[in-house]
Amino acid sequence: MTAKPARSVNDAATGTGSGGNCPRHVAIIMDGNGRWAQRRGLPRIAGHRKGIEAAREVVKAAGALGIEVLTLYAFSSENWSRPASEIADLMNLLRRFIRKELEALAGEGIRIRVIGNYQAFESDVVELIDRAIARTADNRKATLVVALNYGSQFEITEAVRKIAADVQRGALSPDDITDQTVEAQLSTHGLPPLDLLIRTSGEKRLSNFLLWQAAYAELLFTDTLWPDFDADSLKQAIEEFAQRDRRYGGL
Ligand code: FPP
């Protein structure tokens, strides 16, 4: 698999003066909202609310840093196991986020893309998401990918199912299956390769997020809880990325 290298940071645009390599595609597992709230004696929803604010700030910062694609893990397929009241709170926050921020995001030239089976959400949420995708489809400045009801194993399983169906109807020979064949069936198809995967809150797991796509990504784990992650935290992460020596299995 060929990975186009991360390109050089435009110093003028970022004001960083670092001259390092800017990742083209950054993904974040936004973890720690509940603990942030708990430490303040607040309900979990307060952490999620603050988490949305952090997400908004980080989207802006990513654009300013010249990151082409930012992928945020907002709701995993495992999150259904949370109490119904928390799921309802998260859905309400998602509704509010789209209603409040869609026009601003559209105006900033951001294209919204969603990975995951969001069609399983309530119909009004699905409509809002579809509207956000359609409204921003022609934008080219940067892409915000929101992972909603996403699970990587399911994504890969679905890809395998489609490939098997192509083989069964004689459209594809097993000998012709390559990593590109699989990649073409993933929901991230067409996006630049994942360069940097960040997880907040001190947990050091991928939790079923972008397992295939993370093959050559740099992994960065920070103790910062997601609601405290800000533009400066992202800049620091990019600076650490720029120091890493990516060898893709070579020397
Ligand atoms: C993890 O905190 C976060 C989530 C379950 C996802 C919620 C994400 C946000 C509210 C930001 C949403 C952003 C967009 C773009 C809609 P946790 O509850 O797992 O925290 P804990 O591990 O401390 O309990």
mmCIF file of C-alpha atoms and ligand atoms in Angstrom:
data_model
loop_
_atom_site.group_PDB
_atom_site.id
_atom_site.type_symbol
_atom_site.label_atom_id
_atom_site.label_comp_id
_atom_site.label_asym_id
_atom_site.label_seq_id
_atom_site.Cartn_x
_atom_site.Cartn_y
_atom_site.Cartn_z
ATOM 1 C CA MET A 1 0.000 0.000 0.000
ATOM 2 C CA THR A 2 1.414 3.353 -0.952
ATOM 3 C CA ALA A 3 0.999 6.130 1.536
ATOM 4 C CA LYS A 4 1.414 9.654 0.255
ATOM 5 C CA PRO A 5 3.677 11.294 2.819
ATOM 6 C CA ALA A 6 2.371 13.903 5.196
ATOM 7 C CA ARG A 7 3.180 17.251 3.726
ATOM 8 C CA SER A 8 5.119 20.154 5.062
ATOM 9 C CA VAL A 9 3.345 22.558 7.384
ATOM 10 C CA ASN A 10 2.661 25.905 5.802
ATOM 11 C CA ASP A 11 4.310 28.108 8.408
ATOM 12 C CA ALA A 12 2.533 31.246 7.256
ATOM 13 C CA ALA A 13 -0.840 29.577 7.640
ATOM 14 C CA THR A 14 -0.152 28.031 11.008
ATOM 15 C CA GLY A 15 2.061 30.612 12.589
ATOM 16 C CA THR A 16 3.917 27.724 14.203
ATOM 17 C CA GLY A 17 7.180 28.298 12.438
ATOM 18 C CA SER A 18 7.923 24.644 13.137
ATOM 19 C CA GLY A 19 8.448 23.708 9.504
ATOM 20 C CA GLY A 20 7.663 20.107 10.480
ATOM 21 C CA ASN A 21 5.453 17.585 8.732
ATOM 22 C CA CYS A 22 1.766 18.236 9.014
ATOM 23 C CA PRO A 23 -0.374 15.095 9.076
ATOM 24 C CA ARG A 24 -2.947 15.056 6.290
ATOM 25 C CA HIS A 25 -5.398 12.920 8.248
ATOM 26 C CA VAL A 26 -5.807 12.960 12.028
ATOM 27 C CA ALA A 27 -8.316 10.856 13.956
ATOM 28 C CA ILE A 28 -9.276 11.295 17.592
ATOM 29 C CA ILE A 29 -10.880 8.990 20.138
ATOM 30 C CA MET A 30 -12.489 11.663 22.310
ATOM 31 C CA ASP A 31 -12.427 9.934 25.686
ATOM 32 C CA GLY A 32 -12.884 11.155 29.249
ATOM 33 C CA ASN A 33 -16.040 13.275 29.208
ATOM 34 C CA GLY A 34 -17.593 11.257 32.023
ATOM 35 C CA ARG A 35 -14.508 11.467 34.234
ATOM 36 C CA TRP A 36 -14.182 15.190 33.583
ATOM 37 C CA ALA A 37 -17.723 15.678 34.880
ATOM 38 C CA GLN A 38 -17.334 13.221 37.759
ATOM 39 C CA ARG A 39 -14.254 15.065 39.041
ATOM 40 C CA ARG A 40 -16.353 18.212 39.272
ATOM 41 C CA GLY A 41 -19.334 16.509 40.883
ATOM 42 C CA LEU A 42 -21.359 17.153 37.719
ATOM 43 C CA PRO A 43 -23.631 14.798 35.750
ATOM 44 C CA ARG A 44 -22.014 12.984 32.800
ATOM 45 C CA ILE A 45 -23.995 15.094 30.338
ATOM 46 C CA ALA A 46 -22.042 18.151 31.525
ATOM 47 C CA GLY A 47 -18.866 16.405 30.369
ATOM 48 C CA HIS A 48 -20.390 15.604 26.999
ATOM 49 C CA ARG A 49 -21.540 19.224 26.634
ATOM 50 C CA LYS A 50 -18.026 20.445 27.301
ATOM 51 C CA GLY A 51 -16.793 17.700 24.968
ATOM 52 C CA ILE A 52 -18.818 19.157 22.110
ATOM 53 C CA GLU A 53 -17.242 22.556 22.745
ATOM 54 C CA ALA A 54 -13.811 20.943 22.636
ATOM 55 C CA ALA A 55 -14.711 19.224 19.370
ATOM 56 C CA ARG A 56 -15.761 22.551 17.851
ATOM 57 C CA GLU A 57 -12.513 24.220 18.917
ATOM 58 C CA VAL A 58 -10.406 21.341 17.612
ATOM 59 C CA VAL A 59 -12.187 21.341 14.225
ATOM 60 C CA LYS A 60 -11.320 25.026 13.849
ATOM 61 C CA ALA A 61 -7.741 24.480 14.982
ATOM 62 C CA ALA A 62 -7.287 21.550 12.599
ATOM 63 C CA GLY A 63 -8.333 23.750 9.673
ATOM 64 C CA ALA A 64 -5.921 26.491 10.748
ATOM 65 C CA LEU A 65 -3.079 23.976 11.042
ATOM 66 C CA GLY A 66 -3.699 22.738 7.502
ATOM 67 C CA ILE A 67 -4.959 19.271 8.436
ATOM 68 C CA GLU A 68 -6.996 18.024 5.476
ATOM 69 C CA VAL A 69 -9.115 15.458 7.284
ATOM 70 C CA LEU A 70 -10.137 15.227 10.923
ATOM 71 C CA THR A 71 -12.001 12.107 11.976
ATOM 72 C CA LEU A 72 -13.782 12.186 15.337
ATOM 73 C CA TYR A 73 -15.146 9.113 17.135
ATOM 74 C CA ALA A 74 -18.420 10.530 18.440
ATOM 75 C CA PHE A 75 -20.483 7.356 18.997
ATOM 76 C CA SER A 76 -19.221 3.801 18.822
ATOM 77 C CA SER A 77 -21.336 0.777 18.031
ATOM 78 C CA GLU A 78 -20.564 -0.317 21.612
ATOM 79 C CA ASN A 79 -22.014 2.904 23.083
ATOM 80 C CA TRP A 80 -25.519 1.385 22.795
ATOM 81 C CA SER A 81 -24.717 -0.478 26.006
ATOM 82 C CA ARG A 82 -24.837 2.814 27.970
ATOM 83 C CA PRO A 83 -27.979 3.740 29.939
ATOM 84 C CA ALA A 84 -30.843 4.836 27.667
ATOM 85 C CA SER A 85 -30.867 8.261 29.327
ATOM 86 C CA GLU A 86 -27.217 8.886 28.401
ATOM 87 C CA ILE A 87 -27.832 7.748 24.809
ATOM 88 C CA ALA A 88 -30.792 10.150 24.625
ATOM 89 C CA ASP A 89 -28.584 12.945 25.994
ATOM 90 C CA LEU A 90 -25.904 12.217 23.385
ATOM 91 C CA MET A 91 -28.492 12.229 20.587
ATOM 92 C CA ASN A 92 -29.853 15.563 21.805
ATOM 93 C CA LEU A 93 -26.351 16.999 21.834
ATOM 94 C CA LEU A 94 -25.791 15.744 18.305
ATOM 95 C CA ARG A 95 -29.077 17.345 17.165
ATOM 96 C CA ARG A 96 -28.098 20.622 18.805
ATOM 97 C CA PHE A 97 -24.556 20.494 17.422
ATOM 98 C CA ILE A 98 -25.761 20.088 13.839
ATOM 99 C CA ARG A 99 -28.470 22.758 14.155
ATOM 100 C CA LYS A 100 -26.124 25.234 15.789
ATOM 101 C CA GLU A 101 -22.898 24.647 13.868
ATOM 102 C CA LEU A 102 -23.858 23.471 10.391
ATOM 103 C CA GLU A 103 -23.961 26.882 8.736
ATOM 104 C CA ALA A 104 -20.706 27.984 10.352
ATOM 105 C CA LEU A 105 -18.947 24.756 9.323
ATOM 106 C CA ALA A 106 -20.336 25.112 5.807
ATOM 107 C CA GLY A 107 -19.097 28.712 5.701
ATOM 108 C CA GLU A 108 -15.628 27.577 6.759
ATOM 109 C CA GLY A 109 -15.445 25.353 3.695
ATOM 110 C CA ILE A 110 -15.679 22.135 5.689
ATOM 111 C CA ARG A 111 -17.136 19.045 4.092
ATOM 112 C CA ILE A 112 -18.919 16.757 6.540
ATOM 113 C CA ARG A 113 -18.727 13.043 6.014
ATOM 114 C CA VAL A 114 -20.054 10.319 8.314
ATOM 115 C CA ILE A 115 -18.749 6.802 8.802
ATOM 116 C CA GLY A 116 -20.757 4.178 10.663
ATOM 117 C CA ASN A 117 -24.334 3.000 10.539
ATOM 118 C CA TYR A 118 -26.020 6.264 11.556
ATOM 119 C CA GLN A 119 -29.189 5.137 9.789
ATOM 120 C CA ALA A 120 -29.931 3.217 12.999
ATOM 121 C CA PHE A 121 -30.486 6.529 14.824
ATOM 122 C CA GLU A 122 -33.920 8.112 15.208
ATOM 123 C CA SER A 123 -35.285 9.345 11.893
ATOM 124 C CA ASP A 124 -35.040 13.066 12.684
ATOM 125 C CA VAL A 125 -31.354 12.637 13.589
ATOM 126 C CA VAL A 126 -30.764 10.723 10.347
ATOM 127 C CA GLU A 127 -32.417 13.571 8.433
ATOM 128 C CA LEU A 128 -30.258 16.177 10.164
ATOM 129 C CA ILE A 129 -27.108 14.197 9.385
ATOM 130 C CA ASP A 130 -28.134 13.698 5.751
ATOM 131 C CA ARG A 131 -28.806 17.431 5.484
ATOM 132 C CA ALA A 132 -25.368 18.253 6.944
ATOM 133 C CA ILE A 133 -23.675 15.903 4.461
ATOM 134 C CA ALA A 134 -25.622 17.300 1.486
ATOM 135 C CA ARG A 135 -25.183 20.947 2.543
ATOM 136 C CA THR A 136 -21.389 20.619 2.717
ATOM 137 C CA ALA A 137 -20.804 18.082 -0.072
ATOM 138 C CA ASP A 138 -19.141 20.590 -2.411
ATOM 139 C CA ASN A 139 -16.790 22.041 0.212
ATOM 140 C CA ARG A 140 -13.107 21.355 -0.351
ATOM 141 C CA LYS A 141 -11.102 23.237 2.285
ATOM 142 C CA ALA A 142 -11.110 20.410 4.831
ATOM 143 C CA THR A 143 -13.126 17.337 5.714
ATOM 144 C CA LEU A 144 -14.679 16.559 9.076
ATOM 145 C CA VAL A 145 -15.456 12.860 9.334
ATOM 146 C CA VAL A 146 -17.744 12.002 12.223
ATOM 147 C CA ALA A 147 -17.849 8.366 13.261
ATOM 148 C CA LEU A 148 -21.404 7.623 14.398
ATOM 149 C CA ASN A 149 -22.481 4.129 15.405
ATOM 150 C CA TYR A 150 -19.143 3.079 13.977
ATOM 151 C CA GLY A 151 -17.284 -0.154 14.663
ATOM 152 C CA SER A 152 -14.199 -1.155 12.725
ATOM 153 C CA GLN A 153 -14.734 -4.912 12.861
ATOM 154 C CA PHE A 154 -18.240 -4.502 11.433
ATOM 155 C CA GLU A 155 -16.850 -2.221 8.705
ATOM 156 C CA ILE A 156 -14.236 -4.819 7.718
ATOM 157 C CA THR A 157 -16.769 -7.649 7.914
ATOM 158 C CA GLU A 158 -19.095 -5.750 5.580
ATOM 159 C CA ALA A 159 -16.200 -5.185 3.159
ATOM 160 C CA VAL A 160 -15.438 -8.916 3.180
ATOM 161 C CA ARG A 161 -19.117 -9.686 2.575
ATOM 162 C CA LYS A 162 -19.199 -7.404 -0.493
ATOM 163 C CA ILE A 163 -15.987 -8.882 -1.870
ATOM 164 C CA ALA A 164 -17.307 -12.423 -1.343
ATOM 165 C CA ALA A 165 -20.488 -11.479 -3.220
ATOM 166 C CA ASP A 166 -18.380 -10.135 -6.123
ATOM 167 C CA VAL A 167 -16.443 -13.409 -6.193
ATOM 168 C CA GLN A 168 -19.643 -15.447 -6.041
ATOM 169 C CA ARG A 169 -21.183 -13.692 -9.054
ATOM 170 C CA GLY A 170 -17.947 -14.137 -11.007
ATOM 171 C CA ALA A 171 -16.993 -10.439 -11.097
ATOM 172 C CA LEU A 172 -13.804 -10.945 -9.120
ATOM 173 C CA SER A 173 -11.221 -13.693 -8.866
ATOM 174 C CA PRO A 174 -9.833 -14.494 -5.364
ATOM 175 C CA ASP A 175 -6.332 -14.137 -6.852
ATOM 176 C CA ASP A 176 -7.058 -10.520 -7.726
ATOM 177 C CA ILE A 177 -7.982 -9.511 -4.184
ATOM 178 C CA THR A 178 -5.453 -7.022 -2.829
ATOM 179 C CA ASP A 179 -5.385 -4.609 0.070
ATOM 180 C CA GLN A 180 -6.784 -1.999 -2.340
ATOM 181 C CA THR A 181 -9.771 -4.271 -2.979
ATOM 182 C CA VAL A 182 -10.543 -4.241 0.730
ATOM 183 C CA GLU A 183 -9.806 -0.547 1.113
ATOM 184 C CA ALA A 184 -12.190 0.312 -1.719
ATOM 185 C CA GLN A 185 -15.022 -1.178 0.346
ATOM 186 C CA LEU A 186 -14.282 0.691 3.559
ATOM 187 C CA SER A 187 -16.290 3.721 4.617
ATOM 188 C CA THR A 188 -13.111 5.818 4.583
ATOM 189 C CA HIS A 189 -12.529 5.111 0.886
ATOM 190 C CA GLY A 190 -11.092 8.108 -0.921
ATOM 191 C CA LEU A 191 -9.741 9.817 2.197
ATOM 192 C CA PRO A 192 -5.993 10.282 2.620
ATOM 193 C CA PRO A 193 -4.267 7.569 4.681
ATOM 194 C CA LEU A 194 -4.537 8.026 8.433
ATOM 195 C CA ASP A 195 -1.336 9.668 9.693
ATOM 196 C CA LEU A 196 -2.033 10.263 13.355
ATOM 197 C CA LEU A 197 -4.456 8.663 15.806
ATOM 198 C CA ILE A 198 -4.918 10.427 19.141
ATOM 199 C CA ARG A 199 -6.724 9.043 22.192
ATOM 200 C CA THR A 200 -7.377 11.236 25.188
ATOM 201 C CA SER A 201 -7.905 10.395 28.878
ATOM 202 C CA GLY A 202 -4.992 8.019 29.435
ATOM 203 C CA GLU A 203 -6.611 4.898 27.945
ATOM 204 C CA LYS A 204 -4.288 3.070 25.568
ATOM 205 C CA ARG A 205 -6.617 1.087 23.321
ATOM 206 C CA LEU A 206 -8.010 1.450 19.811
ATOM 207 C CA SER A 207 -11.477 0.281 20.932
ATOM 208 C CA ASN A 208 -12.595 -0.938 17.514
ATOM 209 C CA PHE A 209 -11.747 2.369 15.800
ATOM 210 C CA LEU A 210 -10.128 2.478 12.331
ATOM 211 C CA LEU A 211 -8.267 -0.819 12.836
ATOM 212 C CA TRP A 212 -7.416 -1.252 9.157
ATOM 213 C CA GLN A 213 -6.763 2.451 8.560
ATOM 214 C CA ALA A 214 -4.379 2.704 11.536
ATOM 215 C CA ALA A 215 -1.935 0.212 9.999
ATOM 216 C CA TYR A 216 0.785 2.841 9.595
ATOM 217 C CA ALA A 217 -0.634 5.653 11.697
ATOM 218 C CA GLU A 218 1.371 7.173 14.500
ATOM 219 C CA LEU A 219 -0.428 6.589 17.808
ATOM 220 C CA LEU A 220 -0.513 9.287 20.443
ATOM 221 C CA PHE A 221 -2.025 8.757 23.872
ATOM 222 C CA THR A 222 -2.496 11.726 26.175
ATOM 223 C CA ASP A 223 -3.743 11.888 29.765
ATOM 224 C CA THR A 224 -5.726 15.047 28.984
ATOM 225 C CA LEU A 225 -9.457 14.416 29.334
ATOM 226 C CA TRP A 226 -11.337 15.244 26.132
ATOM 227 C CA PRO A 227 -13.179 18.342 27.485
ATOM 228 C CA ASP A 228 -9.770 19.847 28.348
ATOM 229 C CA PHE A 229 -8.267 19.096 24.924
ATOM 230 C CA ASP A 230 -7.972 22.379 23.019
ATOM 231 C CA ALA A 231 -6.269 24.036 20.055
ATOM 232 C CA ASP A 232 -2.985 24.067 21.924
ATOM 233 C CA SER A 233 -3.244 20.335 22.725
ATOM 234 C CA LEU A 234 -3.754 19.632 19.025
ATOM 235 C CA LYS A 235 -0.786 21.796 18.098
ATOM 236 C CA GLN A 236 1.381 19.905 20.602
ATOM 237 C CA ALA A 237 0.218 16.590 19.156
ATOM 238 C CA ILE A 238 1.126 17.763 15.650
ATOM 239 C CA GLU A 239 4.536 18.871 16.895
ATOM 240 C CA GLU A 240 5.124 15.434 18.425
ATOM 241 C CA PHE A 241 3.994 13.805 15.162
ATOM 242 C CA ALA A 242 6.507 15.937 13.251
ATOM 243 C CA GLN A 243 9.323 14.494 15.403
ATOM 244 C CA ARG A 244 8.382 10.889 14.735
ATOM 245 C CA ASP A 245 10.422 8.862 12.278
ATOM 246 C CA ARG A 246 7.950 7.040 10.034
ATOM 247 C CA ARG A 247 9.581 4.138 8.283
ATOM 248 C CA TYR A 248 6.604 2.131 6.962
ATOM 249 C CA GLY A 249 8.502 -1.079 7.677
ATOM 250 C CA GLY A 250 11.686 0.103 5.940
ATOM 251 C CA LEU A 251 14.939 1.269 7.479
HETATM 252 C C1 FPP B 1 -16.195 9.678 25.686
HETATM 253 O O1 FPP B 1 -16.389 10.075 26.990
HETATM 254 C C2 FPP B 1 -16.979 10.349 24.692
HETATM 255 C C3 FPP B 1 -18.085 9.839 24.039
HETATM 256 C C4 FPP B 1 -18.847 8.648 24.402
HETATM 257 C C5 FPP B 1 -18.544 10.453 22.847
HETATM 258 C C6 FPP B 1 -19.210 11.749 23.069
HETATM 259 C C7 FPP B 1 -18.504 12.770 22.292
HETATM 260 C C8 FPP B 1 -18.798 14.053 22.381
HETATM 261 C C9 FPP B 1 -19.872 14.570 23.257
HETATM 262 C C10 FPP B 1 -18.174 14.993 21.446
HETATM 263 C C11 FPP B 1 -19.096 14.921 20.245
HETATM 264 C C12 FPP B 1 -18.605 15.543 19.062
HETATM 265 C C13 FPP B 1 -19.357 15.691 17.937
HETATM 266 C C14 FPP B 1 -18.706 16.214 16.731
HETATM 267 C C15 FPP B 1 -20.806 15.345 17.861
HETATM 268 P P1 FPP B 1 -16.823 8.953 28.028
HETATM 269 O O2 FPP B 1 -18.271 9.165 28.326
HETATM 270 O O3 FPP B 1 -16.488 7.610 27.506
HETATM 271 O O4 FPP B 1 -15.919 9.339 29.248
HETATM 272 P P2 FPP B 1 -15.456 8.378 30.438
HETATM 273 O O5 FPP B 1 -14.618 7.296 29.822
HETATM 274 O O6 FPP B 1 -14.667 9.298 31.313
HETATM 275 O O7 FPP B 1 -16.698 7.865 31.090
#
